[in-house]
Amino acid sequence: MITAGIDIGSSALKLVILESTGKVLARYVGRAGYGSGARAREFCKSVGVNIDATVATGYGRGQIDWADKSVTELTCQVRWARQERPAARTIIDIGGQDCKVMRISESGTLADFLLNDKCAAGTGRFLEVMAAALEVPVEELGSVPNGPSAGISSTCTVFAESEVMSAVASGLNKEEVIRGINDAVASRVATLALRLGCIPEVVITGGVAQNARIVSAISRILGTRPIVPKEPQLTAAWGAALLAHDKFC
Ligand code: ADP
């Protein structure tokens, strides 16, 4: 039996094609937007296997009108963790336009969660705006070496962008500004996580989990060492494919 999990997020489209053995047959990450549904269908076809069931998730899941079921990302993240990180008690998911903190019960169900979806600070969007202001690819913000960090005091993305522009104009060292940006995101995320309470094992997922500097800054604030899965952006799509197995295979 083969299933597909499709996650159309606010900024990225993710797919996982899964065998019932648990082996990932194929994966895809691309930009979300108009045509995500059609691209997801093309990718599924291109894998050249018969897909028995599909579960869609994410902000744009309504675009997958052929899915057997649509579920929330929270359900998918928790399902993924039950399979791949059974010791996880907290998941921090840092996506393109929101950040979610989930608590998982001993029995592997969602016990509680907190969501920041009103403000871009503490999300990938904040990083994208700042990366554009600095003319640096967002993927490179996490590889800055250790050193002093420019304090970005504004929590609002628009004001923080002005702060970054002023720092650039005044000739402040670019790496210092990048460290300040990473620290600002980490501080917002960690504050949300501490509001829910962070029981280890803590797992960080979502596209922003690929920024090692943000992960280590969160780790310092929380006082615990979080786990980052190998493909942190794919966990919700992977969980969706697992749910498709549970329900339809
Ligand atoms: P969504 O589901 O909301 O689309 P994702 O979990 O797919 O969110 O993450 C998308 C975000 O991850 C984007 O804002 C993007 O800028 C960010 N991102 C992608 N790759 C990296 C990276 N290497 N370092 C930091 N951020 C990244």
Short mmCIF file of N, CA and C in Angstrom, two decimals, residues 3 5 8 19 65:
data_model
loop_
_atom_site.label_atom_id
_atom_site.label_comp_id
_atom_site.label_asym_id
_atom_site.label_seq_id
_atom_site.Cartn_x
_atom_site.Cartn_y
_atom_site.Cartn_z
N THR A 3 0.75 5.59 0.18
CA THR A 3 -0.09 6.77 0.45
C THR A 3 0.69 8.05 0.19
N GLY A 5 0.97 12.18 1.46
CA GLY A 5 0.63 13.26 2.38
C GLY A 5 1.01 14.56 1.70
N ILE A 8 0.02 21.89 2.09
CA ILE A 8 0.15 23.20 1.41
C ILE A 8 0.17 24.26 2.51
N GLU A 19 5.50 4.22 1.72
CA GLU A 19 5.13 2.80 1.63
C GLU A 19 4.61 2.33 2.97
N ASP A 65 -8.66 18.84 -3.88
CA ASP A 65 -10.05 18.40 -3.78
C ASP A 65 -10.20 16.89 -4.06
#
